[in-house]
Amino acid sequence: GSSAEPQVRLQFYRDPPSGSEQLDTVQNLCLARLRLLKAVEEVGQDMIKGSKEYMERLKMKLGKLDLGASLLTTSGVHVDGLRFREEIRRDVLSHFLLRLAMCRTEDQRRWFITQETDLFRLRFQLEQNADRSRSSRFSAVAAFLSANGIHFDSLSDAERSDLAPELLAATPGIGSDAELATVAFYRAHFTEALDLVRSRRVYLRDGFAYVPETGVVSMATTRFRAHLSHQLAVACRALPYLGEDARLVPLLGAIAKNLSGDEWTAKSGGPAGVVLSGQVDQLAKTSFPPCMQHLHSSLRRDHHLRHFGRLQYGLFLKGIGMPLEEALKFWRGAFAGKVDGDKFAKEYAYGIRYNYGKEGKRADFSPYSCVRIITTNQPGQGDSHGCPFRHCGADLLAQRLQAAGISQDQAQGILTRAKDSQYQLACRDYFRAVHKLSSDHEVSINHPNQYYEESRALLLGNGQQQQSARAPVRVTKVKAAPAATAAGSQAAESDWLDETIDQEMSQVDLSAYEA
Amino acid sequence: TMCAELLPEELATYYKRLYPTHLMVQWLSYRSPAYFANREFSMTLHDDIYLRFLSYNYESEFRGALLDRRPEKIDIGAVYSCRPRDRATVSGGAFQAKEKELVIDIDLTDYDGVRLCCSDARVCSKCWLFMRIAVQVLDRALRCDFGFRHLLWVYSGRRGIHCWICDRTARQLSANARTAVIEYLSLVRRPGDKQPQQGQQQPPKCHPSVAAAADAIRRQFDDLVRQQDLFGTEDRTRALLAQLPEDLRSVADTAVASWLADPTPIRP
């Protein structure tokens, strides 16, 4: 149109694109966005999210990438109509295509949601900054929110002064009553401001959060994440019906595999041979990652582990090749002295069989990845699970490093990494230190079982390199598959979670697509 | 010490005469029979037989099942998109958990580090004070901060308490929202926990919720200190204060030093 107002670039991705595209355009777009999201992930690992350095680094990295530059352009910057429409289309199309590629498994969905949400947050903040420094009264943020039906209730001056003492006490970044009067506040149901509620950075009363204007980005991001999560679940359920297009499905599968090369799965590079319960003590010393070493030594010391410790460690042991019978033997032996045979059979054996898919839903649970261990199930008093680089204090960590025979210098480096929240990099440095490798030995730690396998490969003098985590994309041919039957695909997705039901709900069996 | 194994006959009597079947059904229906029918129950029977995805269409069926199976343990699961017992009749994606109460579980063994009268499964009226305080703190926060109104506080039977939050909003909370609620309510920092971002505030701020919790605790803290004799010995005093985070270390050391120099009894 001929309106003088700039067009809004920021997307909520509510409506799927239409029209048709060449297959190789589709492929290029998908890969371009995937590269973008990987860059988002990497910067997020190296820096504190939301910090100034993080934003600068992200802008720089994304700006260099195909698709990245156009996504970072804010709404006020004028480009001609044709180019504008083209850039919007690439944004929207690549997003929706990746939704299809990344909706299959829970890990992929979680990864996709995290990176897309971080990307959205960056773009929203850039738009906010641009709005502030714009001379005209146009607000891209307001236009975006209104175009997507998102409305936040603002507080009147009277309401704000009534609540002034509480708002002041609860809201970080505001130092005085005078300052408070200059800040706009919004009142939203607490479910709209989860990130702020979670970290107790807003005043909560009667189920409503009182959010300062700096919190609008958090609320918008919360909605974005919730919406995307829901849409991915919908996409996942719709996947079987895509079977008709025999070109699209393998492409999407290959794209997902490109990413999941970083993920450890039981099928790829599984250990040779079976691990017996009697071998664990020795293996723990030489090849277990520190998280599992700690669980193992706590188990030996206390003859017990609490629920999440048993879960994290038990699944890990399954992943290294311990079969069910050995696992039962191992745990029974480990608990001996504290728990007698009957009590063990009654209270613990079921859980172990459950993890091996022999009870209940009979799903095959995967051992937890590093990201999962770091971000979920925070350990409390008396727990031994979690990631030591994240969950241990610096003193205790230093002690453990020393006990592992790591030199002062190397330990210092590891501790710094941990302090800077670079937990997986700390673990990588730990791996290098205990295996006496040089600091440029290529390895990246994403999964405890991967740590174990890399360690075994090294110690067994396995000449050939472990298959690189970044294997080239292989496009596999898939025969047109029938729609999954009720027996094949179980309960898939729901935003909703009960810790005991989570694992049930997270498995989507689409083995028809495993080539 | 522990109660003996319950005989099936005793359980039969219990379910026949004592178990409040009608109230349970009335509660879990939330005025909708269809809602009750879609609720999952699981039961642990004698000999550790564990049955999941049980569901009942009417109170009479539920009561019949209790009398028939005489479970030693009953777990209340989620409300699903269809009757759990009919789950095989719907296609894969159609059977999913839809709603569930938010349940908070307080276990006295979490206080084993600070309660000196008992440990593990033992509970007495002295350490129950910890529980009383915890319930007061949580009840206020859940009602005043989150606006929840339908809270069911129950004794878990051994050494803990469960709070069932039954408001419709609570039942419909997403996974993310549930963890957010719990994290909002989490306060204890252990040595090694990072300091929460305070920014460059002077003086440092105390969130109203935290201040309210501190008030509730302060009202009973004298009793607690006395009953548990928390600071009665040097070792105990040091061990307790060692649980404070790094940034309070010097404050703690000064406090211990002056306390040990002159341990005055608390004025009544």
PDB file of N, CA, C and O in Angstrom, chain B residues 205-228:
ATOM      1  N   LYS B 205      17.152  -5.658  47.392  1.00  0.00           N
ATOM      2  CA  LYS B 205      15.712  -5.722  47.546  1.00  0.00           C
ATOM      3  C   LYS B 205      15.248  -7.053  48.099  1.00  0.00           C
ATOM      4  O   LYS B 205      15.834  -8.087  47.837  1.00  0.00           O
ATOM      5  N   CYS B 206      14.131  -6.982  48.803  1.00  0.00           N
ATOM      6  CA  CYS B 206      13.511  -8.208  49.277  1.00  0.00           C
ATOM      7  C   CYS B 206      12.121  -8.306  48.672  1.00  0.00           C
ATOM      8  O   CYS B 206      11.251  -7.474  48.949  1.00  0.00           O
ATOM      9  N   HIS B 207      11.918  -9.313  47.876  1.00  0.00           N
ATOM     10  CA  HIS B 207      10.636  -9.480  47.209  1.00  0.00           C
ATOM     11  C   HIS B 207       9.526  -9.633  48.245  1.00  0.00           C
ATOM     12  O   HIS B 207       9.717 -10.310  49.259  1.00  0.00           O
ATOM     13  N   PRO B 208       8.355  -9.019  48.011  1.00  0.00           N
ATOM     14  CA  PRO B 208       7.272  -9.082  49.001  1.00  0.00           C
ATOM     15  C   PRO B 208       6.923 -10.499  49.440  1.00  0.00           C
ATOM     16  O   PRO B 208       6.566 -10.728  50.596  1.00  0.00           O
ATOM     17  N   SER B 209       7.043 -11.440  48.531  1.00  0.00           N
ATOM     18  CA  SER B 209       6.707 -12.810  48.881  1.00  0.00           C
ATOM     19  C   SER B 209       7.714 -13.372  49.883  1.00  0.00           C
ATOM     20  O   SER B 209       7.361 -14.098  50.823  1.00  0.00           O
ATOM     21  N   VAL B 210       8.968 -13.033  49.658  1.00  0.00           N
ATOM     22  CA  VAL B 210      10.013 -13.492  50.556  1.00  0.00           C
ATOM     23  C   VAL B 210       9.848 -12.833  51.918  1.00  0.00           C
ATOM     24  O   VAL B 210       9.968 -13.481  52.961  1.00  0.00           O
ATOM     25  N   ALA B 211       9.514 -11.535  51.900  1.00  0.00           N
ATOM     26  CA  ALA B 211       9.312 -10.824  53.165  1.00  0.00           C
ATOM     27  C   ALA B 211       8.160 -11.457  53.947  1.00  0.00           C
ATOM     28  O   ALA B 211       8.254 -11.638  55.166  1.00  0.00           O
ATOM     29  N   ALA B 212       7.102 -11.817  53.247  1.00  0.00           N
ATOM     30  CA  ALA B 212       5.955 -12.432  53.923  1.00  0.00           C
ATOM     31  C   ALA B 212       6.338 -13.786  54.504  1.00  0.00           C
ATOM     32  O   ALA B 212       5.912 -14.146  55.614  1.00  0.00           O
ATOM     33  N   ALA B 213       7.136 -14.542  53.760  1.00  0.00           N
ATOM     34  CA  ALA B 213       7.583 -15.839  54.267  1.00  0.00           C
ATOM     35  C   ALA B 213       8.441 -15.644  55.510  1.00  0.00           C
ATOM     36  O   ALA B 213       8.288 -16.355  56.518  1.00  0.00           O
ATOM     37  N   ALA B 214       9.339 -14.661  55.438  1.00  0.00           N
ATOM     38  CA  ALA B 214      10.211 -14.395  56.586  1.00  0.00           C
ATOM     39  C   ALA B 214       9.379 -14.026  57.815  1.00  0.00           C
ATOM     40  O   ALA B 214       9.665 -14.470  58.931  1.00  0.00           O
ATOM     41  N   ASP B 215       8.316 -13.240  57.597  1.00  0.00           N
ATOM     42  CA  ASP B 215       7.444 -12.878  58.716  1.00  0.00           C
ATOM     43  C   ASP B 215       6.827 -14.106  59.357  1.00  0.00           C
ATOM     44  O   ASP B 215       6.801 -14.241  60.587  1.00  0.00           O
ATOM     45  N   ALA B 216       6.322 -14.993  58.517  1.00  0.00           N
ATOM     46  CA  ALA B 216       5.675 -16.201  59.043  1.00  0.00           C
ATOM     47  C   ALA B 216       6.669 -17.039  59.840  1.00  0.00           C
ATOM     48  O   ALA B 216       6.357 -17.564  60.912  1.00  0.00           O
ATOM     49  N   ILE B 217       7.875 -17.129  59.324  1.00  0.00           N
ATOM     50  CA  ILE B 217       8.885 -17.946  59.999  1.00  0.00           C
ATOM     51  C   ILE B 217       9.319 -17.284  61.301  1.00  0.00           C
ATOM     52  O   ILE B 217       9.459 -17.939  62.336  1.00  0.00           O
ATOM     53  N   ARG B 218       9.505 -15.970  61.230  1.00  0.00           N
ATOM     54  CA  ARG B 218       9.956 -15.244  62.417  1.00  0.00           C
ATOM     55  C   ARG B 218       9.026 -15.458  63.596  1.00  0.00           C
ATOM     56  O   ARG B 218       9.448 -15.577  64.735  1.00  0.00           O
ATOM     57  N   ARG B 219       7.723 -15.532  63.309  1.00  0.00           N
ATOM     58  CA  ARG B 219       6.757 -15.688  64.399  1.00  0.00           C
ATOM     59  C   ARG B 219       6.978 -16.987  65.163  1.00  0.00           C
ATOM     60  O   ARG B 219       6.605 -17.101  66.320  1.00  0.00           O
ATOM     61  N   GLN B 220       7.570 -17.993  64.500  1.00  0.00           N
ATOM     62  CA  GLN B 220       7.723 -19.278  65.169  1.00  0.00           C
ATOM     63  C   GLN B 220       9.170 -19.655  65.407  1.00  0.00           C
ATOM     64  O   GLN B 220       9.459 -20.734  65.915  1.00  0.00           O
ATOM     65  N   PHE B 221      10.072 -18.789  64.998  1.00  0.00           N
ATOM     66  CA  PHE B 221      11.472 -19.189  65.012  1.00  0.00           C
ATOM     67  C   PHE B 221      11.992 -19.421  66.425  1.00  0.00           C
ATOM     68  O   PHE B 221      12.753 -20.350  66.676  1.00  0.00           O
ATOM     69  N   ASP B 222      11.556 -18.568  67.362  1.00  0.00           N
ATOM     70  CA  ASP B 222      12.002 -18.757  68.750  1.00  0.00           C
ATOM     71  C   ASP B 222      11.673 -20.160  69.225  1.00  0.00           C
ATOM     72  O   ASP B 222      12.502 -20.852  69.816  1.00  0.00           O
ATOM     73  N   ASP B 223      10.415 -20.575  68.990  1.00  0.00           N
ATOM     74  CA  ASP B 223       9.992 -21.912  69.408  1.00  0.00           C
ATOM     75  C   ASP B 223      10.864 -22.977  68.765  1.00  0.00           C
ATOM     76  O   ASP B 223      11.270 -23.939  69.411  1.00  0.00           O
ATOM     77  N   LEU B 224      11.136 -22.770  67.517  1.00  0.00           N
ATOM     78  CA  LEU B 224      11.931 -23.759  66.782  1.00  0.00           C
ATOM     79  C   LEU B 224      13.326 -23.887  67.391  1.00  0.00           C
ATOM     80  O   LEU B 224      13.824 -24.985  67.644  1.00  0.00           O
ATOM     81  N   VAL B 225      13.936 -22.748  67.617  1.00  0.00           N
ATOM     82  CA  VAL B 225      15.296 -22.744  68.158  1.00  0.00           C
ATOM     83  C   VAL B 225      15.327 -23.446  69.502  1.00  0.00           C
ATOM     84  O   VAL B 225      16.203 -24.266  69.769  1.00  0.00           O
ATOM     85  N   ARG B 226      14.325 -23.141  70.305  1.00  0.00           N
ATOM     86  CA  ARG B 226      14.289 -23.739  71.640  1.00  0.00           C
ATOM     87  C   ARG B 226      14.049 -25.236  71.570  1.00  0.00           C
ATOM     88  O   ARG B 226      14.772 -26.017  72.168  1.00  0.00           O
ATOM     89  N   GLN B 227      13.045 -25.632  70.807  1.00  0.00           N
ATOM     90  CA  GLN B 227      12.677 -27.045  70.767  1.00  0.00           C
ATOM     91  C   GLN B 227      13.794 -27.902  70.190  1.00  0.00           C
ATOM     92  O   GLN B 227      14.062 -29.005  70.631  1.00  0.00           O
ATOM     93  N   GLN B 228      14.416 -27.395  69.144  1.00  0.00           N
ATOM     94  CA  GLN B 228      15.465 -28.170  68.490  1.00  0.00           C
ATOM     95  C   GLN B 228      16.827 -27.913  69.108  1.00  0.00           C
ATOM     96  O   GLN B 228      17.792 -28.576  68.740  1.00  0.00           O
TER      97      GLN B 228
END
